[in-house]
Amino acid sequence: MNAADRKKKEKEVVKTSKYDKLVQKAGRVTAKGDFISLHKVGGKLYIELPVVYLGRDMLLASTLTSASDNLLCEVGYKPEDPLHVKFTRTDSSIYLRRVNTKATYNEREEGMKIALERSLTDPVLKRFKIETYNNDSTAVVFDVTDFFARHNDMLPSLPKSYGGFISIKSSPNSEGEALREIKAFEDNATIKTDLAYKVTMTVFGIFTIRADEPMSIQVTRTLLLLPEEKMRPRIADTRIGIFLTDKQHFSTEQDEVGIYSMIHRWRLEPKDAEAYARGELVEPVKPIVFYVDDAFPELWKQPIKEGTERWNKAFEKIGFKNAVRALDFPKDDPNFDPDNLKYSCIRYIPSTTANAMGPSWIDPTTGEIVNASVLVYNNVIQLINQWRFIQTAQIDPSVRDKKMPDEIVKESIAYVVAHEVGHCLGFMHNMAASAAYPVDSLRSVTFTQKYGTTPSIMDYARYNYVAQPGDKGVKLTPPDLGIYDEFLIRWAYQLIPKARTAREEVPVLESWLDEKAGDPCYRYGRQQLLERYDPSAIEEDLGDDPMKAGDYGIRNLKYILSHMDEWIADDPDGSHKQQLLEQLMEQYYRYITNVMYNVGGIYLTDVKEGTPGDRYRSVPKEVQKASLQWALKQFRDCDWLYNKPLSKKLTLRISEADVVRSVLAQSLLSSYQRVILSAHVSDDPYTLKAYFDDLYNGIWENTIRGKALTNGDKLLQTNAIVMINDVVGNSMKKKGKFFLTSLDELKNYGLDESGMVRKFYKTLKSMEREHGDSFVAEQLRLHGIGYGYNWQDEVDVEAIDNSKQYLFTMANKVKTLLESKIPTSTGETREHYRMLLFSLNRALEGK
């Protein structure tokens, strides 16, 4: 073969290389990007990865794009956190590895680095066979069809549970799988895939909601390249409420492995560092941009933008201008995809869930937030309507209607979105914020116009239910931003130029918190989801005195109930009034329960040694005593809840007063369980003996005085005997968890963001009756609710529980009282006492 023939043959070989055969196949679709390219060939998917990106950190996420059922599928949501991954190459294989970021080390110790590299390697998730290289060998090509374009347990498309108690089992149906659109960009690529499942949903594995029902969805898988130059982390402090990720730190400078946390925050850097240093307002290199769904009702769009950009007021105080931006979904940008991990969006969810949520996702190496979503469910407007009416109709005539005025809707939507964007900026709930303000200040025009109802919109402090009908000009809403919210922005985002490392920042950050120590407006109160200890860190409350706030609130509820029928005129079937009446009962329940948390309550505050404050401090005994008496009085005197003329216009029902009493009775009678720990840690305790004396005198007050019994008296006395029977009459019976939240607390305080507790309340209530009052909360804890959110942990008090002796003493006092009153009683009262005595005798005799 001559030279010319050889060259011709070589050209033919080049033209028919394996790579060319792949990319030149008929029907091939290629998405070419600066980062990676995707090839869709005959139903298969190939990644073409430049070798320069081998070993680079990436995030891999799966986002729900569409679904045939919106009960458990939230469009725009990621069922699981993105995977932190990288690709590596060994011989003829590409390995997808999860990046191990659980530990850091002292960089001055070379040996420590070597030890960790050996001990904390990056585990393999998947191996891919190299199909070919591109023609200049700068990129490797491998088939990823099974991993990226089909069902994959490592990239779940459906949640495994919903609300913490609905277990979801989804069996993939390959008949509904199809690889759809592929896109590639500067630093990411997306793959859309149709998937199908048969779904079974059960409540704690006991009650089946759905069985093998078909569901079709589309998911968007995003592979996002993380910055090579990492953001400086910021080390967390437990005295401030910012989402965090825990880390281990290895160094011989300590005699143990150090545990620390880094906060979640966006990467904000000034465009002009010199101007920023001079104190001038400077725009960030990369602002925090949220894209607003074009599916929102038109009325909502502008307040959504206003609520989002409200945070700019706080960023301006630390030198950043236009740090947060809210933009419409682009109409003329073919690259825009709201389900791409690259874009943070505010999405509209057409669902009956009455809520909104603001999750975010981070680079686990540094805590840098790279993506966030605000999901606004359609029925949040229903919740706003009910809140506004039940909490402010006594003073605001504009809300005395079935439908809220547009201005109220816009004001409320802006507040809801601002709260959720706060989460997206990295901020936790601060449930202690509203307890900073004196109750009577909430009736002051000058105070409320300046400060609103709370120092932080990250609290669940809604509207001003303290304000009375004559308090003209009082602000009824939370502030646009509270002073604590502005402090959050400063602490999380203020640059500290003199510090060269995250650890060098710590003394400055600590000093900022030291300056605020002891000031209630800057106190952080962890949300107490499953264990409730601190009465000052509670959702849906206002002010520093729940008894005084409750008195004002109950006065308003009576006023609203007496006018509800005339105010809500256009309601032919009564359904709206019925919803409002149920909300009114829930509001009353919260007023009583807010006060009951004082009994056995313990104030919890994270403090640093040498600064003001106590880490824990029992509620003063005189406050506990007064709170118990206040709650007992309300229990006896709540017959006003039954508005008979109004109730007769609604569906068949029992008295609202009896409904509330039946819900409250158990929590009121079990409050002794909290007193055990509170008395144990107090220097001047409200003792169990004093508590049971007060409880006895409160429950049996009318009996002792020989007065006629109310319905409340009879119900409370009956429940008291049941409690005695349960505890005294069965010495081997296992007790429930003392501090665990009840089902009614989960529902009435909005602790279940999924809305499933409310939806399946009757089913869960029957389970609670069968398995005990703490059953639902215990199951939620076992299912991991609250993981990583810095909840208050449970304290086991079994070792110090001597309550049975006091219950036994009270039982004998009741027995003596009943025996003395039966001979002189008549009619129903006499039969009531005889029934109680019969049951009590059985308990005391151990039958």
Coordinates of C-alpha atoms in Angstrom, one line a residue, residues 245-778:
T245 CA -24.8 21.7 59.1
D246 CA -22.7 19.8 61.7
K247 CA -19.1 19.0 61.2
Q248 CA -16.3 17.2 63.0
H249 CA -12.9 18.8 63.4
F250 CA -9.7 16.9 63.9
S251 CA -6.7 18.5 65.5
T252 CA -4.1 17.6 68.1
E253 CA -4.7 21.1 69.6
Q254 CA -7.7 19.5 71.4
D255 CA -7.9 16.2 73.3
E256 CA -11.1 15.2 71.5
V257 CA -12.7 15.4 68.2
G258 CA -14.2 18.9 67.9
I259 CA -17.8 19.3 66.9
Y260 CA -18.9 22.5 65.3
S261 CA -21.6 23.7 62.8
M262 CA -21.6 26.1 59.9
I263 CA -24.5 28.2 58.9
H264 CA -26.4 28.2 55.6
R265 CA -26.1 31.4 53.7
W266 CA -25.8 32.8 50.2
R267 CA -22.5 34.0 48.8
L268 CA -22.7 37.8 48.8
E269 CA -19.6 39.7 47.7
P270 CA -19.5 43.4 46.7
K271 CA -18.8 44.4 43.1
D272 CA -16.7 47.3 44.4
A273 CA -14.8 46.1 47.5
E274 CA -13.2 49.5 48.0
A275 CA -16.5 51.4 47.9
Y276 CA -17.9 48.8 50.3
A277 CA -15.0 49.3 52.7
R278 CA -15.7 53.1 52.7
G279 CA -19.3 52.4 53.8
E280 CA -21.0 53.0 50.5
L281 CA -23.9 51.0 49.3
V282 CA -22.7 48.5 46.7
E283 CA -24.5 45.9 44.6
P284 CA -23.3 42.2 45.1
V285 CA -21.4 40.4 42.4
K286 CA -24.2 37.9 42.2
P287 CA -27.6 39.0 43.7
I288 CA -30.0 36.5 45.2
V289 CA -32.7 36.1 42.5
F290 CA -36.1 34.5 42.9
Y291 CA -38.2 33.9 39.8
V292 CA -42.0 34.3 40.3
D293 CA -44.3 31.7 38.8
D294 CA -46.4 33.0 36.0
A295 CA -49.2 30.7 37.2
F296 CA -50.0 32.8 40.3
P297 CA -53.3 34.7 40.4
E298 CA -52.6 38.2 39.1
L299 CA -53.5 39.8 42.5
W300 CA -50.8 37.9 44.2
K301 CA -47.8 38.7 42.0
Q302 CA -46.9 42.2 43.1
P303 CA -47.2 41.4 46.9
I304 CA -45.0 38.3 46.3
K305 CA -42.3 40.5 44.8
E306 CA -42.7 43.1 47.6
G307 CA -42.5 40.4 50.3
T308 CA -39.4 39.0 48.7
E309 CA -37.5 42.2 48.2
R310 CA -38.5 43.5 51.7
W311 CA -35.3 41.9 52.9
N312 CA -33.3 44.5 51.0
K313 CA -34.0 47.0 53.8
A314 CA -31.9 44.8 56.1
F315 CA -29.2 44.1 53.5
E316 CA -28.8 47.9 52.9
K317 CA -27.9 48.3 56.6
I318 CA -24.8 46.1 56.0
G319 CA -23.8 47.8 52.7
F320 CA -25.5 45.7 50.0
K321 CA -27.9 47.3 47.5
N322 CA -30.4 45.2 45.6
A323 CA -29.2 42.1 47.2
V324 CA -32.5 40.3 46.7
R325 CA -34.5 40.5 43.5
A326 CA -37.8 39.1 42.4
L327 CA -38.3 38.7 38.7
D328 CA -41.1 37.2 36.5
F329 CA -40.5 33.9 34.8
P330 CA -38.6 34.9 31.6
K331 CA -40.8 34.7 28.5
D332 CA -38.1 35.0 25.9
D333 CA -35.3 32.9 27.4
P334 CA -35.3 29.3 26.0
N335 CA -32.7 28.3 28.6
F336 CA -34.9 29.1 31.6
D337 CA -36.3 26.2 33.5
P338 CA -37.9 26.6 36.9
D339 CA -37.1 23.0 37.8
N340 CA -33.4 23.5 37.0
L341 CA -31.3 23.6 40.2
K342 CA -29.7 26.7 38.8
Y343 CA -32.8 28.8 39.3
S344 CA -34.5 29.7 42.6
C345 CA -38.2 30.2 42.2
I346 CA -41.4 31.0 44.0
R347 CA -43.9 28.4 42.8
Y348 CA -47.7 28.2 42.9
I349 CA -49.1 24.9 44.1
P350 CA -52.8 24.3 43.3
S351 CA -53.6 22.3 46.4
T352 CA -56.0 22.2 49.3
T353 CA -53.0 22.5 51.7
A354 CA -53.3 25.8 53.6
N355 CA -49.6 26.7 53.9
A356 CA -46.4 27.9 52.3
M357 CA -42.8 26.6 52.7
G358 CA -39.3 27.8 51.9
P359 CA -36.7 25.1 51.7
S360 CA -33.2 25.6 50.4
W361 CA -30.2 23.5 49.4
I362 CA -26.5 24.0 50.0
D363 CA -23.0 23.1 49.1
P364 CA -22.3 20.8 52.0
T365 CA -18.6 21.8 52.0
T366 CA -19.3 25.4 53.0
G367 CA -23.0 25.9 53.7
E368 CA -23.4 28.1 50.7
I369 CA -27.0 28.2 49.6
V370 CA -27.1 27.4 45.9
N371 CA -30.8 27.0 45.4
A372 CA -34.0 27.8 47.2
S373 CA -37.7 27.5 46.6
V374 CA -40.8 29.1 48.0
L375 CA -43.9 27.0 47.5
V376 CA -47.2 28.8 48.0
Y377 CA -50.2 26.6 48.2
N378 CA -53.5 27.8 46.9
N379 CA -55.4 27.5 50.1
V380 CA -53.0 29.7 52.1
I381 CA -55.5 32.4 51.1
Q382 CA -58.2 30.5 53.1
L383 CA -55.9 30.4 56.1
I384 CA -55.2 34.2 55.8
N385 CA -59.0 34.8 55.5
Q386 CA -59.7 32.9 58.7
W387 CA -56.7 34.3 60.7
R388 CA -57.7 37.9 59.8
F389 CA -61.3 37.4 60.7
I390 CA -60.8 35.5 64.0
Q391 CA -58.0 37.7 65.2
T392 CA -58.9 41.2 64.1
A393 CA -62.6 41.4 63.1
Q394 CA -63.3 43.0 66.5
I395 CA -61.4 46.1 65.4
D396 CA -61.2 46.0 61.5
P397 CA -64.6 46.2 59.8
S398 CA -63.0 45.5 56.4
V399 CA -62.5 41.9 57.2
R400 CA -66.0 41.2 58.4
D401 CA -67.0 39.5 55.2
K402 CA -66.7 36.1 53.5
K403 CA -64.0 37.4 51.1
M404 CA -61.1 39.5 52.2
P405 CA -60.6 42.9 50.5
D406 CA -57.8 42.9 47.9
E407 CA -55.6 45.2 50.0
I408 CA -55.8 42.8 52.9
V409 CA -55.0 39.9 50.6
K410 CA -52.0 41.6 49.2
E411 CA -50.7 42.7 52.7
S412 CA -51.1 39.1 53.9
I413 CA -49.5 37.4 50.9
A414 CA -46.5 39.8 51.2
Y415 CA -46.1 38.8 54.9
V416 CA -46.3 35.0 54.1
V417 CA -43.8 35.2 51.3
A418 CA -41.4 37.4 53.4
H419 CA -41.4 34.8 56.1
E420 CA -40.7 31.9 53.7
V421 CA -38.0 33.9 51.9
G422 CA -36.5 34.3 55.4
H423 CA -36.1 30.6 55.5
C424 CA -34.6 30.6 52.0
L425 CA -32.0 33.1 53.3
G426 CA -31.1 30.6 56.0
F427 CA -33.2 31.6 58.9
M428 CA -35.0 29.3 61.4
H429 CA -38.2 30.0 63.2
N430 CA -37.7 32.1 66.3
M431 CA -40.7 31.2 68.5
A432 CA -39.5 33.3 71.4
A433 CA -39.6 36.6 69.5
S434 CA -43.2 37.7 70.2
A435 CA -42.7 37.1 74.0
A436 CA -40.4 40.1 74.0
Y437 CA -43.2 42.7 73.9
P438 CA -45.4 43.6 76.9
V439 CA -49.0 42.7 76.2
D440 CA -50.3 46.2 76.8
S441 CA -47.8 47.6 74.3
L442 CA -49.8 45.8 71.6
R443 CA -52.7 48.2 72.3
S444 CA -50.5 51.2 71.8
V445 CA -50.7 53.1 68.5
T446 CA -47.2 54.5 68.7
F447 CA -45.6 51.2 69.7
T448 CA -47.3 49.0 67.2
Q449 CA -46.9 51.4 64.3
K450 CA -43.2 51.3 65.0
Y451 CA -42.6 47.7 66.0
G452 CA -45.6 45.7 64.8
T453 CA -46.6 42.6 66.8
T454 CA -43.2 40.9 67.2
P455 CA -39.4 41.6 66.8
S456 CA -39.3 38.9 64.1
I457 CA -41.4 37.8 61.2
M458 CA -39.7 34.4 61.6
D459 CA -42.0 33.8 64.6
Y460 CA -45.5 32.5 64.2
A461 CA -47.0 35.7 65.5
R462 CA -49.9 36.5 63.2
Y463 CA -52.3 39.3 63.8
N464 CA -53.0 41.6 66.8
Y465 CA -55.6 39.6 68.7
V466 CA -54.9 41.7 71.8
A467 CA -56.2 44.9 70.2
Q468 CA -59.6 45.9 71.5
P469 CA -62.6 47.3 69.5
G470 CA -61.8 50.9 70.7
D471 CA -58.0 50.8 70.0
K472 CA -58.2 53.0 66.9
G473 CA -55.0 53.2 64.8
V474 CA -53.3 50.2 66.4
K475 CA -51.2 48.2 63.9
L476 CA -52.7 44.8 63.4
T477 CA -50.0 43.0 61.5
P478 CA -46.4 41.9 62.1
P479 CA -43.7 44.4 61.0
D480 CA -42.3 44.4 57.5
L481 CA -39.1 43.2 59.1
G482 CA -38.4 43.1 62.8
I483 CA -35.3 44.3 64.6
Y484 CA -34.3 40.6 65.2
D485 CA -34.6 40.0 61.4
E486 CA -32.2 42.8 60.7
F487 CA -29.8 41.4 63.2
L488 CA -30.0 38.0 61.5
I489 CA -29.0 39.6 58.2
R490 CA -26.0 41.3 59.9
W491 CA -24.8 38.2 61.7
A492 CA -25.1 35.9 58.6
Y493 CA -24.0 38.3 55.8
Q494 CA -21.9 41.2 57.2
L495 CA -18.4 40.8 55.8
I496 CA -15.5 40.8 58.3
P497 CA -12.6 41.8 56.1
K498 CA -9.9 41.6 58.9
A499 CA -10.6 37.9 59.5
R500 CA -8.7 35.6 57.1
T501 CA -10.5 32.4 58.1
A502 CA -13.8 31.3 59.4
R503 CA -12.3 30.7 62.8
E504 CA -10.9 34.2 62.9
E505 CA -14.4 35.5 62.4
V506 CA -15.7 33.8 65.6
P507 CA -14.6 36.4 68.2
V508 CA -16.3 39.2 66.2
L509 CA -19.5 37.2 65.7
E510 CA -19.6 36.2 69.4
S511 CA -19.1 39.8 70.4
W512 CA -22.2 40.8 68.4
L513 CA -24.2 38.3 70.3
D514 CA -22.7 39.2 73.6
E515 CA -23.9 42.8 73.1
K516 CA -27.4 41.5 72.8
A517 CA -27.4 39.0 75.6
G518 CA -30.2 39.6 78.0
D519 CA -32.2 41.7 75.6
P520 CA -35.5 39.8 75.0
C521 CA -35.8 41.3 71.5
Y522 CA -32.7 39.4 70.4
R523 CA -33.4 36.1 72.2
Y524 CA -33.6 33.0 70.1
G525 CA -36.2 30.4 71.1
R526 CA -36.0 27.1 69.4
Q527 CA -39.2 25.7 67.9
Q528 CA -40.5 23.0 70.2
L529 CA -42.0 20.5 67.8
L530 CA -42.4 17.3 69.7
E531 CA -41.4 18.3 73.3
R532 CA -42.9 21.4 74.8
Y533 CA -41.0 22.9 77.8
D534 CA -40.7 26.7 77.3
P535 CA -44.0 28.7 77.4
S536 CA -42.3 31.7 76.0
A537 CA -41.2 30.0 72.7
I538 CA -44.6 29.0 71.4
E539 CA -46.3 29.4 68.1
E540 CA -49.4 31.6 67.5
D541 CA -49.0 33.7 70.7
L542 CA -48.4 37.4 71.4
G543 CA -46.8 39.2 74.3
D544 CA -45.0 38.4 77.5
D545 CA -48.0 37.4 79.6
P546 CA -50.3 34.7 78.1
M547 CA -53.0 35.2 80.8
K548 CA -53.4 38.9 80.1
A549 CA -53.2 38.3 76.3
G550 CA -55.7 35.5 76.7
D551 CA -58.1 37.7 78.6
Y552 CA -58.0 40.3 75.8
G553 CA -58.2 37.6 73.1
I554 CA -61.2 35.8 74.8
R555 CA -63.0 39.1 75.1
N556 CA -62.6 39.7 71.4
L557 CA -63.7 36.1 70.6
K558 CA -66.9 36.7 72.5
Y559 CA -67.5 39.9 70.6
I560 CA -66.8 38.3 67.2
L561 CA -69.0 35.3 67.9
S562 CA -71.9 37.4 68.9
H563 CA -71.7 39.3 65.5
M564 CA -70.6 36.5 63.2
D565 CA -74.1 35.7 61.9
E566 CA -74.8 39.3 60.9
W567 CA -71.3 40.0 59.5
I568 CA -71.1 36.9 57.3
A569 CA -74.3 37.4 55.3
D570 CA -73.6 35.7 51.9
D571 CA -73.3 32.2 53.1
P572 CA -76.4 30.2 52.1
D573 CA -75.2 26.8 53.2
G574 CA -73.4 28.0 56.3
S575 CA -70.1 26.4 55.3
H576 CA -68.0 29.5 55.7
K577 CA -69.5 30.3 59.1
Q578 CA -68.8 26.7 60.1
Q579 CA -65.1 27.0 59.1
L580 CA -64.9 30.3 61.1
L581 CA -66.5 28.7 64.1
E582 CA -64.0 25.9 64.0
Q583 CA -61.2 28.4 63.8
L584 CA -62.6 30.3 66.7
M585 CA -62.6 27.2 68.8
E586 CA -59.0 26.5 67.8
Q587 CA -58.0 30.1 68.7
Y588 CA -59.7 29.7 72.1
Y589 CA -57.9 26.4 72.6
R590 CA -54.6 28.1 71.9
Y591 CA -55.3 30.9 74.5
I592 CA -55.9 28.2 77.2
T593 CA -53.0 26.1 76.2
N594 CA -50.6 29.0 76.0
V595 CA -51.4 29.6 79.7
M596 CA -51.2 25.9 80.6
Y597 CA -47.6 25.8 79.3
N598 CA -46.8 28.1 82.2
V599 CA -47.6 25.2 84.6
G600 CA -44.4 23.3 84.9
G601 CA -42.9 25.6 82.3
I602 CA -39.1 26.1 82.0
Y603 CA -37.7 29.1 80.1
L604 CA -34.8 27.9 77.8
T605 CA -32.1 30.2 76.5
D606 CA -28.8 29.4 75.0
V607 CA -26.3 31.6 76.9
K608 CA -22.5 32.0 76.9
E609 CA -20.7 32.0 80.2
G610 CA -20.1 35.5 81.4
T611 CA -23.1 37.1 79.7
P612 CA -26.6 37.8 81.2
G613 CA -29.2 35.1 81.4
D614 CA -29.8 31.5 82.6
R615 CA -29.7 28.5 80.3
Y616 CA -32.9 27.2 82.0
R617 CA -35.1 28.8 84.6
S618 CA -38.5 27.6 85.9
V619 CA -41.5 29.7 85.6
P620 CA -42.0 31.5 89.0
K621 CA -44.2 29.4 91.3
E622 CA -46.8 32.2 91.7
V623 CA -47.2 32.4 87.9
Q624 CA -47.6 28.6 87.7
K625 CA -50.2 28.7 90.4
A626 CA -52.2 31.6 88.9
S627 CA -52.0 30.0 85.5
L628 CA -53.5 26.7 86.7
Q629 CA -56.4 28.6 88.4
W630 CA -56.9 30.8 85.3
A631 CA -57.2 27.7 83.1
L632 CA -59.5 25.9 85.4
K633 CA -61.8 28.9 85.5
Q634 CA -61.9 29.1 81.7
F635 CA -62.7 25.4 81.5
R636 CA -65.7 25.9 83.8
D637 CA -66.9 29.1 82.2
C638 CA -66.7 28.5 78.4
D639 CA -70.4 27.9 77.7
W640 CA -70.4 31.2 75.8
L641 CA -68.8 29.2 72.9
Y642 CA -72.1 27.6 72.2
N643 CA -74.1 30.2 70.2
K644 CA -77.3 28.2 69.8
P645 CA -79.0 30.4 67.2
L646 CA -75.9 30.3 65.0
S647 CA -75.2 26.6 65.5
K648 CA -78.8 25.7 64.5
K649 CA -78.0 27.2 61.0
L650 CA -75.0 24.8 60.6
T651 CA -74.6 21.1 60.3
L652 CA -75.7 18.8 63.1
R653 CA -73.2 19.2 65.9
I654 CA -72.7 19.2 69.7
S655 CA -72.0 22.3 71.7
E656 CA -68.7 24.0 70.8
A657 CA -68.0 24.4 74.6
D658 CA -68.2 20.6 75.1
V659 CA -65.9 20.0 72.1
V660 CA -63.3 22.3 73.5
R661 CA -63.6 21.0 77.0
S662 CA -63.2 17.4 75.8
V663 CA -60.0 18.3 74.0
L664 CA -58.6 20.4 76.8
A665 CA -59.4 18.1 79.7
Q666 CA -56.6 15.6 79.2
S667 CA -53.9 18.2 78.7
L668 CA -55.1 20.2 81.7
L669 CA -55.1 17.1 84.0
S670 CA -51.7 15.9 82.8
S671 CA -49.9 19.1 83.4
Y672 CA -48.5 17.6 86.7
Q673 CA -46.0 15.7 84.5
R674 CA -44.3 19.0 83.5
V675 CA -44.3 20.1 87.2
I676 CA -42.0 17.2 88.1
L677 CA -39.0 18.5 86.1
S678 CA -39.8 22.2 86.7
A679 CA -39.8 21.7 90.5
H680 CA -36.7 19.6 90.3
V681 CA -34.6 22.4 88.7
S682 CA -36.1 25.3 90.5
D683 CA -34.6 27.1 93.5
D684 CA -38.1 28.1 94.7
P685 CA -40.3 25.4 93.2
Y686 CA -44.0 25.1 92.6
T687 CA -44.0 21.6 94.2
L688 CA -46.1 18.6 93.3
K689 CA -47.8 18.8 96.6
A690 CA -48.8 22.5 96.0
Y691 CA -49.9 21.7 92.5
F692 CA -52.1 18.8 93.5
D693 CA -53.6 20.8 96.3
D694 CA -54.5 23.5 93.8
L695 CA -55.8 21.0 91.3
Y696 CA -58.0 19.4 93.8
N697 CA -59.4 22.7 95.0
G698 CA -60.0 23.8 91.4
I699 CA -61.7 20.7 90.2
W700 CA -63.9 20.2 93.2
E701 CA -64.5 23.8 94.1
N702 CA -68.3 23.8 93.5
T703 CA -68.6 20.4 95.2
I704 CA -66.7 21.6 98.3
R705 CA -68.9 24.6 98.5
G706 CA -72.1 22.7 97.9
K707 CA -72.9 24.7 94.7
A708 CA -74.6 23.4 91.6
L709 CA -72.2 21.8 89.1
T710 CA -71.7 23.1 85.7
N711 CA -71.2 20.9 82.6
G712 CA -67.5 21.8 82.9
D713 CA -67.3 20.6 86.5
K714 CA -68.9 17.3 85.6
L715 CA -66.6 16.7 82.6
L716 CA -63.4 17.7 84.5
Q717 CA -64.3 15.6 87.6
T718 CA -65.0 12.6 85.4
N719 CA -61.7 13.0 83.6
A720 CA -59.9 13.4 86.9
I721 CA -61.2 10.0 88.1
V722 CA -60.2 8.4 84.8
M723 CA -56.7 9.8 85.2
I724 CA -56.5 8.5 88.8
N725 CA -57.7 5.2 87.6
D726 CA -55.1 5.0 84.9
V727 CA -52.2 5.9 87.2
V728 CA -53.1 4.7 90.6
G729 CA -55.3 1.8 89.7
N730 CA -52.7 0.2 87.4
S731 CA -49.3 0.4 89.0
M732 CA -47.7 -1.6 86.2
K733 CA -49.2 0.5 83.3
K734 CA -46.5 2.1 81.2
K735 CA -46.8 5.9 81.2
G736 CA -46.8 8.0 78.1
K737 CA -44.0 10.4 77.4
F738 CA -44.4 13.4 79.6
F739 CA -43.5 16.3 77.3
L740 CA -44.5 15.0 74.0
T741 CA -46.9 17.1 72.0
S742 CA -50.5 16.0 71.6
L743 CA -52.3 15.5 68.4
D744 CA -54.4 18.6 69.1
E745 CA -51.3 20.7 69.7
L746 CA -49.9 19.5 66.4
K747 CA -53.1 20.5 64.6
N748 CA -54.0 23.7 66.4
Y749 CA -50.4 25.2 66.5
G750 CA -49.7 24.5 62.8
L751 CA -46.8 22.2 63.7
D752 CA -47.5 19.9 60.8
E753 CA -46.6 21.9 57.7
S754 CA -47.9 19.2 55.3
G755 CA -51.5 19.7 56.5
M756 CA -51.9 15.9 56.8
V757 CA -52.6 16.0 60.5
R758 CA -55.6 18.2 59.9
K759 CA -56.7 16.1 56.9
F760 CA -56.6 12.8 58.8
Y761 CA -57.3 14.2 62.2
K762 CA -60.2 11.8 63.0
T763 CA -58.2 8.7 62.0
L764 CA -55.2 9.9 64.1
K765 CA -57.4 10.8 67.0
S766 CA -58.8 7.2 67.1
M767 CA -55.2 5.9 67.1
E768 CA -54.3 8.3 70.0
R769 CA -57.3 7.0 72.0
E770 CA -56.1 3.4 71.5
H771 CA -52.4 3.9 72.0
G772 CA -52.1 6.9 74.3
D773 CA -52.0 10.6 74.1
S774 CA -48.4 10.8 73.0
F775 CA -48.7 8.1 70.3
V776 CA -48.7 10.4 67.2
A777 CA -45.8 12.6 68.5
E778 CA -43.8 9.5 69.4

